[in-house]
Amino acid sequence: TRRRTGEALRAFHTAIRSSPGSARNPAMKEQAQGTMLKVLTSFKSSEIEQAVNSLDRNGVDLLMKYIYKGFEKPTENSSAILLQWHEKALAVGGLGSIVRVLTARKTV
Amino acid sequence: MAYHSFLLEPISCHAWNKDRTQIALCPNNHEVHIYRKDGAKWNKIHELKEHNGQVTGIDWAPESNRLVTCGTDRNAYVWTLKGNVWKPTLVILRINRAARCVRWSPRENKFAVGSGSRLISICYFEQENDWWVCKHIKKPIRSTVLSLDWHPNNVLLAAGSCDFKCRIFSAYIKEVEERPSPTPWGSKMPFGELMFESSSSCGWVHSICFSASGSRVAWVSHDSTLCLADAGKKMAVASLCTETLPLLAVTFITENSLVAAGHDCCPMLFTYEESQGTLTFGGKLDVPKQSSQRGLTARERFQNLDKKASSDTANASLDTLHKNSISQISVLTGGKDKCSQFCTTGMDGGMSIWDVKVSNPCPSLRLG
């Protein structure tokens, strides 16, 4: 079923806000990853840019971490939409946001 | 010309003499070469050959005109000019890993060496034995010390390390100086005392710098962040996650502005807003000229899309002055509070001099 833009955006912000952060519990992290992936793949291409622009610097860094996590465990068709998210997130976060994915000690 | 290509290999490190007519640099080998400016040309006038490993740090004391060098051979040498020859004196650092950085203290009666032995050697001259001795600062450093900078009081020393932390230690040596008076970083400063330690960033601290007054310290880490600790605000740390590749060198140019450069090959301006406690990016200095963009054929567009997943027409060559990462910045004129000129050297073997126009509210940069 198609989601309305507003719902997708709200789900997105909720997923970002409730990211487990420093939780070490692997089950919690996996669940958060799964939720985030569902939210990201539910977006239409045209809605992505607006969603990225609604984030602050930390949010963009966090999104970039989830994008790369999504690349690690691809599902059918997930990489295509994640690449679009990547392009928009990169435009806002710059290469620095990717560097921080690589150097992060606490992964998502 | 403000950019001079010295070598085809990286310049490992450099240092200027007091009147900025001579530059000492390591051409990516075991030697130090000194060049003198004659008009518009640079002529090599000395080759200092003593190290058995790459020279990783050079510092030139402006008043006493002595050089200190350190290298991967675990040694440091103090060089004095006798007539027209630089004579080396070996300093035993008592380290079992490579030395990585060296700095004269402001009064030039001590120097500090950071090393892979996870400690800092503070060296001073012992008159009775006519010999340089050193004391070690070890705790709580957990990895290689990559960068050092002295506080103007000649006692406090900031150190950036591969254990992701910036620290300020006391390097008070009672044999060569009186007890220091209290500073915003603390009052009790026995040798080795830890005055400040940052919470972990996620990257090796490549470069660290005290402001001219010494009440602020800034550092850049490999996680593409720039941080500043303000002793005037109870050591509160402001940090900025940059959009750039990691920065490798940073210096204050006024009490509120910094220039940093690194793997993006161009210097960038940052400003510190004291009341808000924030750092902001002030722009890249080296704005490349817009090269004319010819249109792409459909075939080229498709190839771009296939190779790079984007139809961006920007060409892949570097438009910055430096063609490779900038690894060191040094202030040339004006000091760290009113810098009007600074110098960058990099892995492209080039050295560039940049002019700063200091104006309120914040400086702008111009290519000199």
Coordinates of C-alpha atoms in Angstrom, one line a residue:
Chain A
T1 CA 0.0 0.0 0.0
R2 CA 1.3 3.5 -0.7
R3 CA 2.0 5.8 2.2
R4 CA 1.2 9.4 2.3
T5 CA 4.2 11.7 2.5
G6 CA 3.4 13.0 5.9
E7 CA 3.1 9.5 7.4
A8 CA 6.4 8.4 5.9
L9 CA 8.1 11.6 7.2
R10 CA 6.8 11.1 10.7
A11 CA 7.8 7.4 10.8
F12 CA 11.2 8.6 9.6
H13 CA 11.7 11.1 12.4
T14 CA 10.5 8.6 15.0
A15 CA 12.9 6.0 13.8
I16 CA 15.8 8.6 13.9
R17 CA 14.8 9.8 17.4
S18 CA 14.4 6.4 18.9
S19 CA 17.7 5.0 17.6
P20 CA 19.2 3.0 20.4
G21 CA 22.4 5.1 20.4
S22 CA 24.8 3.5 22.8
A23 CA 22.8 0.4 23.6
R24 CA 24.9 -2.6 23.2
N25 CA 22.0 -5.0 23.1
P26 CA 22.4 -6.6 19.6
A27 CA 18.7 -7.6 19.5
M28 CA 17.7 -4.0 20.0
K29 CA 20.1 -2.7 17.4
E30 CA 18.9 -5.3 14.9
Q31 CA 15.3 -4.3 15.5
A32 CA 16.1 -0.6 15.0
Q33 CA 18.0 -1.4 11.8
G34 CA 15.0 -3.4 10.5
T35 CA 12.6 -0.6 11.4
M36 CA 14.8 2.0 9.8
L37 CA 15.2 0.0 6.6
K38 CA 11.4 -0.4 6.3
V39 CA 10.9 3.3 6.7
L40 CA 13.6 4.2 4.2
T41 CA 12.3 1.8 1.6
S42 CA 8.8 3.0 2.0
F43 CA 9.7 6.5 0.7
K44 CA 9.1 7.6 -2.9
S45 CA 12.2 8.9 -4.6
S46 CA 10.7 12.4 -4.8
E47 CA 10.2 12.5 -1.1
I48 CA 13.7 11.7 -0.1
E49 CA 15.3 15.1 -0.4
Q50 CA 12.7 16.8 1.8
A51 CA 13.2 14.2 4.5
V52 CA 17.0 14.6 4.5
N53 CA 16.7 18.4 4.6
S54 CA 14.6 18.1 7.7
L55 CA 17.4 16.6 9.7
D56 CA 20.1 18.4 11.7
R57 CA 23.8 17.6 11.4
N58 CA 23.7 14.7 13.9
G59 CA 20.6 13.3 12.2
V60 CA 22.3 13.3 8.8
D61 CA 25.3 11.4 10.4
L62 CA 22.9 8.9 11.9
L63 CA 21.0 8.4 8.7
M64 CA 24.3 7.8 6.9
K65 CA 25.2 5.1 9.4
Y66 CA 21.8 3.4 8.8
I67 CA 22.2 3.7 5.0
Y68 CA 25.6 1.8 5.2
K69 CA 24.1 -0.7 7.6
G70 CA 21.4 -1.3 5.0
F71 CA 24.0 -1.8 2.3
E72 CA 25.6 -4.4 4.5
K73 CA 22.5 -6.5 4.6
P74 CA 20.7 -6.0 1.3
T75 CA 17.3 -7.2 0.6
E76 CA 15.7 -7.4 -2.8
N77 CA 15.4 -3.8 -4.1
S78 CA 16.7 -2.2 -0.9
S79 CA 20.0 -1.1 -2.4
A80 CA 18.4 0.9 -5.2
I81 CA 16.4 3.1 -2.8
L82 CA 19.3 3.3 -0.4
L83 CA 21.5 4.6 -3.1
Q84 CA 19.1 7.4 -3.7
W85 CA 19.1 8.1 0.1
H86 CA 22.9 8.1 -0.1
E87 CA 23.0 10.7 -2.8
K88 CA 20.7 13.1 -1.0
A89 CA 22.4 12.5 2.4
L90 CA 25.9 13.0 0.8
A91 CA 24.8 16.3 -0.7
V92 CA 23.9 17.6 2.8
G93 CA 26.5 15.8 5.0
G94 CA 29.4 15.8 2.7
L95 CA 32.2 13.3 2.7
G96 CA 32.7 14.0 6.4
S97 CA 29.4 12.2 7.2
I98 CA 30.8 9.1 5.4
V99 CA 34.1 9.4 7.2
R100 CA 32.2 9.4 10.5
V101 CA 30.5 6.1 9.5
L102 CA 33.9 4.6 9.0
T103 CA 35.4 5.9 12.2
A104 CA 32.4 5.5 14.5
R105 CA 33.1 3.3 17.5
K106 CA 29.5 2.9 18.4
T107 CA 27.8 1.4 15.4
V108 CA 24.0 1.5 14.8
Chain B
M1 CA 54.5 33.3 -6.9
A2 CA 52.8 32.1 -3.7
Y3 CA 53.1 28.4 -4.5
H4 CA 56.4 26.8 -4.8
S5 CA 56.9 23.2 -5.8
F6 CA 60.0 22.0 -3.9
L7 CA 59.7 18.3 -4.6
L8 CA 57.8 15.6 -6.5
E9 CA 57.5 13.7 -3.2
P10 CA 55.7 14.7 0.0
I11 CA 57.3 17.3 2.3
S12 CA 57.3 15.4 5.6
C13 CA 57.6 18.4 7.8
H14 CA 58.9 22.0 7.7
A15 CA 60.0 24.9 9.9
W16 CA 60.9 28.5 9.2
N17 CA 63.7 30.6 10.7
K18 CA 62.9 33.8 12.6
D19 CA 62.9 36.3 9.7
R20 CA 61.3 33.8 7.3
T21 CA 64.1 33.9 4.8
Q22 CA 64.9 30.2 5.2
I23 CA 62.9 27.1 5.4
A24 CA 64.0 23.7 6.7
L25 CA 62.2 20.7 5.3
C26 CA 62.4 17.0 5.1
P27 CA 62.1 15.7 1.5
N28 CA 60.5 12.4 2.5
N29 CA 63.8 10.8 3.5
H30 CA 66.3 10.8 6.3
E31 CA 67.6 14.3 5.6
V32 CA 66.7 17.9 6.3
H33 CA 67.3 20.4 3.6
I34 CA 67.5 24.1 4.2
Y35 CA 66.4 26.5 1.4
R36 CA 67.0 30.2 1.4
K37 CA 64.9 32.7 -0.5
D38 CA 66.9 34.8 -3.0
G39 CA 64.5 37.1 -4.7
A40 CA 61.9 34.9 -6.3
K41 CA 63.9 31.8 -6.2
W42 CA 64.6 29.2 -3.5
N43 CA 68.1 27.9 -3.3
K44 CA 69.2 24.9 -1.2
I45 CA 72.0 26.0 1.1
H46 CA 72.3 23.1 3.5
E47 CA 71.7 19.4 3.7
L48 CA 71.6 18.0 7.3
K49 CA 72.4 14.3 7.3
E50 CA 72.4 12.5 10.6
H51 CA 69.1 10.7 11.0
N52 CA 68.8 7.0 10.2
G53 CA 65.1 7.1 9.6
Q54 CA 62.6 9.5 8.1
V55 CA 62.6 12.9 9.8
T56 CA 59.1 13.3 11.2
G57 CA 59.4 16.7 13.0
I58 CA 61.5 19.9 12.6
D59 CA 61.3 23.0 14.8
W60 CA 63.4 26.1 14.4
A61 CA 63.9 28.2 17.6
P62 CA 63.6 31.8 16.5
E63 CA 65.7 33.5 19.2
S64 CA 68.5 31.0 19.7
N65 CA 68.4 29.9 16.0
R66 CA 68.7 26.3 16.9
L67 CA 67.0 23.5 15.0
V68 CA 65.6 20.4 16.6
T69 CA 64.7 17.4 14.5
C70 CA 63.2 14.0 15.4
G71 CA 62.8 10.9 13.3
T72 CA 61.6 7.3 13.0
D73 CA 65.1 6.3 14.1
R74 CA 63.9 7.1 17.7
N75 CA 66.4 10.0 18.0
A76 CA 66.3 13.7 18.2
Y77 CA 69.1 16.1 17.3
V78 CA 69.6 19.7 18.3
W79 CA 71.5 21.5 15.6
T80 CA 73.6 24.7 16.1
L81 CA 75.0 26.8 13.4
K82 CA 78.8 27.1 13.7
G83 CA 80.1 29.4 11.0
N84 CA 78.4 28.0 7.9
V85 CA 77.8 24.4 9.2
W86 CA 75.0 23.0 11.2
K87 CA 76.4 20.8 13.9
P88 CA 74.1 18.1 15.4
T89 CA 74.0 17.0 19.1
L90 CA 72.3 13.7 19.8
V91 CA 69.5 13.7 22.4
I92 CA 68.7 10.4 23.9
L93 CA 64.9 10.2 24.1
R94 CA 64.8 6.8 25.7
I95 CA 62.0 5.6 23.5
N96 CA 61.6 2.3 21.7
R97 CA 59.3 3.5 18.9
A98 CA 59.5 6.3 16.2
A99 CA 59.5 9.9 17.3
R100 CA 56.6 11.7 15.5
C101 CA 56.6 15.4 16.4
V102 CA 58.9 17.9 18.1
R103 CA 58.4 21.5 19.5
W104 CA 60.7 24.0 21.2
S105 CA 59.1 25.6 24.2
P106 CA 58.4 29.4 23.9
R107 CA 61.5 30.2 25.9
E108 CA 63.5 27.7 23.9
N109 CA 65.0 26.1 27.1
K110 CA 63.1 22.8 26.6
F111 CA 61.6 20.9 23.8
A112 CA 59.0 18.1 23.7
V113 CA 58.9 15.0 21.5
G114 CA 55.8 12.9 20.9
S115 CA 56.4 9.3 19.9
G116 CA 54.9 5.9 19.1
S117 CA 56.1 4.8 22.5
R118 CA 52.9 6.4 23.9
L119 CA 54.8 9.0 25.8
I120 CA 56.2 12.5 25.6
S121 CA 59.9 13.2 26.1
I122 CA 60.5 16.6 27.7
C123 CA 64.2 17.5 27.0
Y124 CA 66.3 20.2 28.7
F125 CA 70.0 21.0 28.8
E126 CA 71.9 20.0 31.9
Q127 CA 74.8 22.5 32.3
E128 CA 76.9 20.4 34.7
N129 CA 77.1 17.5 32.3
D130 CA 76.9 19.5 29.1
W131 CA 74.2 17.1 28.0
W132 CA 70.5 17.0 27.1
V133 CA 68.4 14.9 29.4
C134 CA 64.8 14.0 29.2
K135 CA 61.9 13.2 31.5
H136 CA 58.9 11.3 30.3
I137 CA 55.2 12.0 30.5
K138 CA 53.4 8.7 30.2
K139 CA 50.1 8.5 32.1
P140 CA 47.4 8.2 30.8
I141 CA 48.5 8.2 27.2
R142 CA 47.4 5.0 25.5
S143 CA 48.7 5.4 21.9
T144 CA 51.1 7.4 19.6
V145 CA 51.4 11.1 20.2
L146 CA 50.9 12.8 16.9
S147 CA 51.0 16.4 17.7
L148 CA 52.2 18.9 20.4
D149 CA 51.8 22.6 21.1
W150 CA 53.1 24.7 24.0
H151 CA 51.2 27.2 26.1
P152 CA 52.8 30.6 26.1
N153 CA 53.7 30.1 29.8
N154 CA 56.4 27.6 28.8
V155 CA 55.0 25.0 31.1
L156 CA 51.7 23.6 29.8
L157 CA 51.9 21.3 26.8
A158 CA 48.9 20.2 24.7
A159 CA 49.2 16.7 23.1
G160 CA 47.0 15.0 20.5
S161 CA 47.2 11.3 20.3
C162 CA 46.0 8.2 18.4
D163 CA 44.0 7.2 21.4
F164 CA 41.5 9.8 20.2
K165 CA 42.1 12.3 22.9
C166 CA 43.5 15.8 23.3
R167 CA 45.3 16.4 26.6
I168 CA 47.1 19.2 28.4
F169 CA 50.0 18.3 30.7
S170 CA 52.3 20.2 32.8
A171 CA 55.9 19.9 31.5
Y172 CA 57.3 22.0 34.4
I173 CA 61.0 21.4 34.8
K174 CA 62.3 22.9 38.1
E175 CA 65.9 22.9 36.9
V176 CA 65.3 25.4 34.2
E177 CA 62.4 27.6 35.3
E178 CA 60.5 29.1 38.3
R179 CA 57.1 27.8 39.4
P180 CA 54.4 29.0 37.0
S181 CA 51.6 31.2 38.2
P182 CA 48.0 29.9 38.0
T183 CA 46.3 29.7 34.6
P184 CA 42.7 29.1 33.6
W185 CA 43.7 25.5 33.2
G186 CA 44.6 25.1 36.8
S187 CA 47.0 26.3 39.5
K188 CA 48.9 23.2 40.6
M189 CA 51.3 22.1 37.8
P190 CA 53.8 19.5 39.0
F191 CA 55.6 17.7 36.1
G192 CA 53.3 15.3 34.3
E193 CA 50.1 16.7 35.9
L194 CA 47.1 16.2 33.6
M195 CA 45.3 19.5 33.4
F196 CA 42.7 18.6 30.8
E197 CA 41.6 15.6 28.8
S198 CA 38.9 15.6 26.1
S199 CA 36.3 13.0 26.0
S200 CA 36.9 10.5 23.2
S201 CA 36.3 11.7 19.7
C202 CA 36.4 8.8 17.2
G203 CA 39.5 9.7 15.3
W204 CA 43.2 10.1 15.8
V205 CA 44.1 13.6 16.8
H206 CA 46.3 14.8 13.9
S207 CA 47.0 18.3 15.0
I208 CA 46.6 20.5 18.1
C209 CA 47.0 24.2 18.7
F210 CA 46.8 26.7 21.7
S211 CA 45.4 30.1 21.0
A212 CA 47.9 33.0 21.4
S213 CA 46.6 33.7 24.9
G214 CA 46.7 30.0 25.8
S215 CA 43.2 30.0 27.2
R216 CA 41.9 28.0 24.2
V217 CA 43.1 24.8 22.6
A218 CA 41.8 23.4 19.3
W219 CA 42.4 20.1 17.6
V220 CA 41.4 18.2 14.5
S221 CA 40.6 14.4 14.4
H222 CA 40.4 11.8 11.8
D223 CA 36.7 11.5 12.1
S224 CA 36.4 14.8 10.2
T225 CA 35.8 16.9 13.3
L226 CA 37.3 20.1 14.7
C227 CA 37.1 20.7 18.4
L228 CA 37.9 23.6 20.7
A229 CA 38.2 23.6 24.5
D230 CA 37.8 27.0 26.2
A231 CA 39.4 27.3 29.6
G232 CA 37.5 30.6 30.1
K233 CA 34.3 28.5 30.0
K234 CA 35.4 25.9 32.4
M235 CA 37.0 23.9 29.7
A236 CA 33.8 23.5 27.8
V237 CA 34.4 21.8 24.4
A238 CA 32.8 23.0 21.2
S239 CA 32.9 20.6 18.3
L240 CA 32.0 20.7 14.7
C241 CA 31.4 17.7 12.4
T242 CA 32.7 19.0 9.1
E243 CA 31.5 18.0 5.7
T244 CA 35.1 17.6 4.5
L245 CA 37.6 14.8 4.5
P246 CA 39.7 14.7 7.7
L247 CA 41.8 17.7 8.5
L248 CA 45.5 17.2 9.3
A249 CA 46.7 20.5 10.5
V250 CA 45.1 23.4 12.4
T251 CA 46.2 26.8 13.7
F252 CA 44.6 29.8 15.4
I253 CA 44.9 33.0 13.3
T254 CA 43.1 35.2 15.8
E255 CA 41.8 34.4 19.3
N256 CA 38.4 33.4 17.6
S257 CA 39.4 32.1 14.2
L258 CA 41.2 29.0 13.0
V259 CA 42.6 27.8 9.7
A260 CA 42.7 24.1 9.1
A261 CA 43.6 21.9 6.1
G262 CA 44.0 18.3 5.3
H263 CA 42.9 15.7 2.8
D264 CA 40.7 18.1 0.8
C265 CA 44.0 19.9 -0.2
C266 CA 42.9 23.4 0.7
P267 CA 42.9 25.6 3.8
M268 CA 39.5 26.4 5.4
L269 CA 38.4 29.1 7.8
F270 CA 36.5 28.3 11.0
T271 CA 35.2 30.7 13.6
Y272 CA 34.5 30.3 17.3
E273 CA 31.6 32.1 18.7
E274 CA 32.4 32.4 22.4
S275 CA 29.0 33.4 23.8
Q276 CA 27.2 30.5 22.1
G277 CA 30.2 28.1 22.4
T278 CA 29.9 27.1 18.8
L279 CA 32.3 26.5 15.9
T280 CA 31.2 27.3 12.4
F281 CA 32.7 26.7 9.0
G282 CA 33.7 29.9 7.3
G283 CA 34.5 28.7 3.8
K284 CA 37.3 27.2 1.8
L285 CA 40.1 29.6 0.9
D286 CA 41.1 28.0 -2.3
V287 CA 38.1 28.5 -4.5
P288 CA 38.9 26.9 -7.8
K289 CA 38.3 28.8 -11.0
Q290 CA 35.3 27.5 -12.7
S291 CA 36.7 25.7 -15.7
S292 CA 34.6 25.9 -18.8
Q293 CA 32.2 23.0 -18.9
R294 CA 31.7 21.6 -22.3
G295 CA 28.5 19.7 -22.8
L296 CA 28.5 15.9 -22.5
T297 CA 27.5 13.6 -25.3
A298 CA 24.7 11.1 -24.5
R299 CA 27.2 8.3 -24.5
E300 CA 29.4 10.1 -21.9
R301 CA 26.4 10.8 -19.7
F302 CA 25.5 7.1 -19.8
Q303 CA 29.1 6.1 -18.9
N304 CA 29.1 8.6 -16.0
L305 CA 25.9 7.1 -14.8
D306 CA 27.2 3.6 -15.1
K307 CA 30.6 4.3 -13.5
K308 CA 29.8 6.9 -10.9
A309 CA 26.0 6.5 -10.4
S310 CA 25.6 10.2 -11.1
S311 CA 25.4 12.4 -14.2
D312 CA 27.5 15.1 -12.5
T313 CA 29.6 16.8 -15.1
A314 CA 32.3 18.0 -12.7
N315 CA 35.7 16.9 -13.9
A316 CA 37.9 14.6 -11.8
S317 CA 41.0 16.7 -11.6
L318 CA 41.9 18.9 -8.6
D319 CA 41.4 22.6 -9.0
T320 CA 43.1 23.5 -5.7
L321 CA 46.6 24.9 -5.5
H322 CA 47.9 21.9 -3.6
K323 CA 47.5 18.8 -5.6
N324 CA 47.6 16.5 -2.7
S325 CA 46.8 16.5 1.0
I326 CA 48.1 19.4 3.1
S327 CA 49.9 18.0 6.1
Q328 CA 51.2 21.1 7.9
I329 CA 50.3 24.7 8.5
S330 CA 52.7 27.3 10.1
V331 CA 52.0 30.9 11.0
L332 CA 54.5 33.2 9.2
T333 CA 53.6 36.7 10.3
G334 CA 51.4 38.3 12.9
G335 CA 51.5 35.5 15.5
K336 CA 48.5 33.3 16.4
D337 CA 46.4 36.3 17.5
K338 CA 46.8 38.6 14.4
C339 CA 48.1 36.3 11.7
S340 CA 48.5 38.0 8.4
Q341 CA 50.3 35.2 6.6
F342 CA 50.5 31.5 7.0
C343 CA 52.2 28.7 5.1
T344 CA 51.1 25.2 4.0
T345 CA 53.1 22.2 2.9
G346 CA 51.8 19.0 1.6
M347 CA 52.1 15.6 0.1
D348 CA 52.4 17.1 -3.3
G349 CA 55.9 18.4 -2.4
G350 CA 54.6 22.0 -2.6
M351 CA 54.7 24.9 -0.2
S352 CA 52.2 27.8 -0.4
I353 CA 52.0 31.1 1.4
W354 CA 48.6 32.6 2.1
D355 CA 47.6 36.1 3.1
V356 CA 44.9 36.8 5.7
K357 CA 42.9 39.9 5.8
V358 CA 41.9 40.3 9.4
S359 CA 38.7 42.2 9.7
N360 CA 35.8 42.3 12.0
P361 CA 33.7 40.3 12.6
C362 CA 35.8 37.6 11.1
P363 CA 38.8 37.3 8.8
S364 CA 38.6 36.5 5.2
L365 CA 41.4 34.7 3.4
R366 CA 43.1 35.7 0.2
L367 CA 45.7 33.8 -1.8
G368 CA 49.0 35.7 -1.3

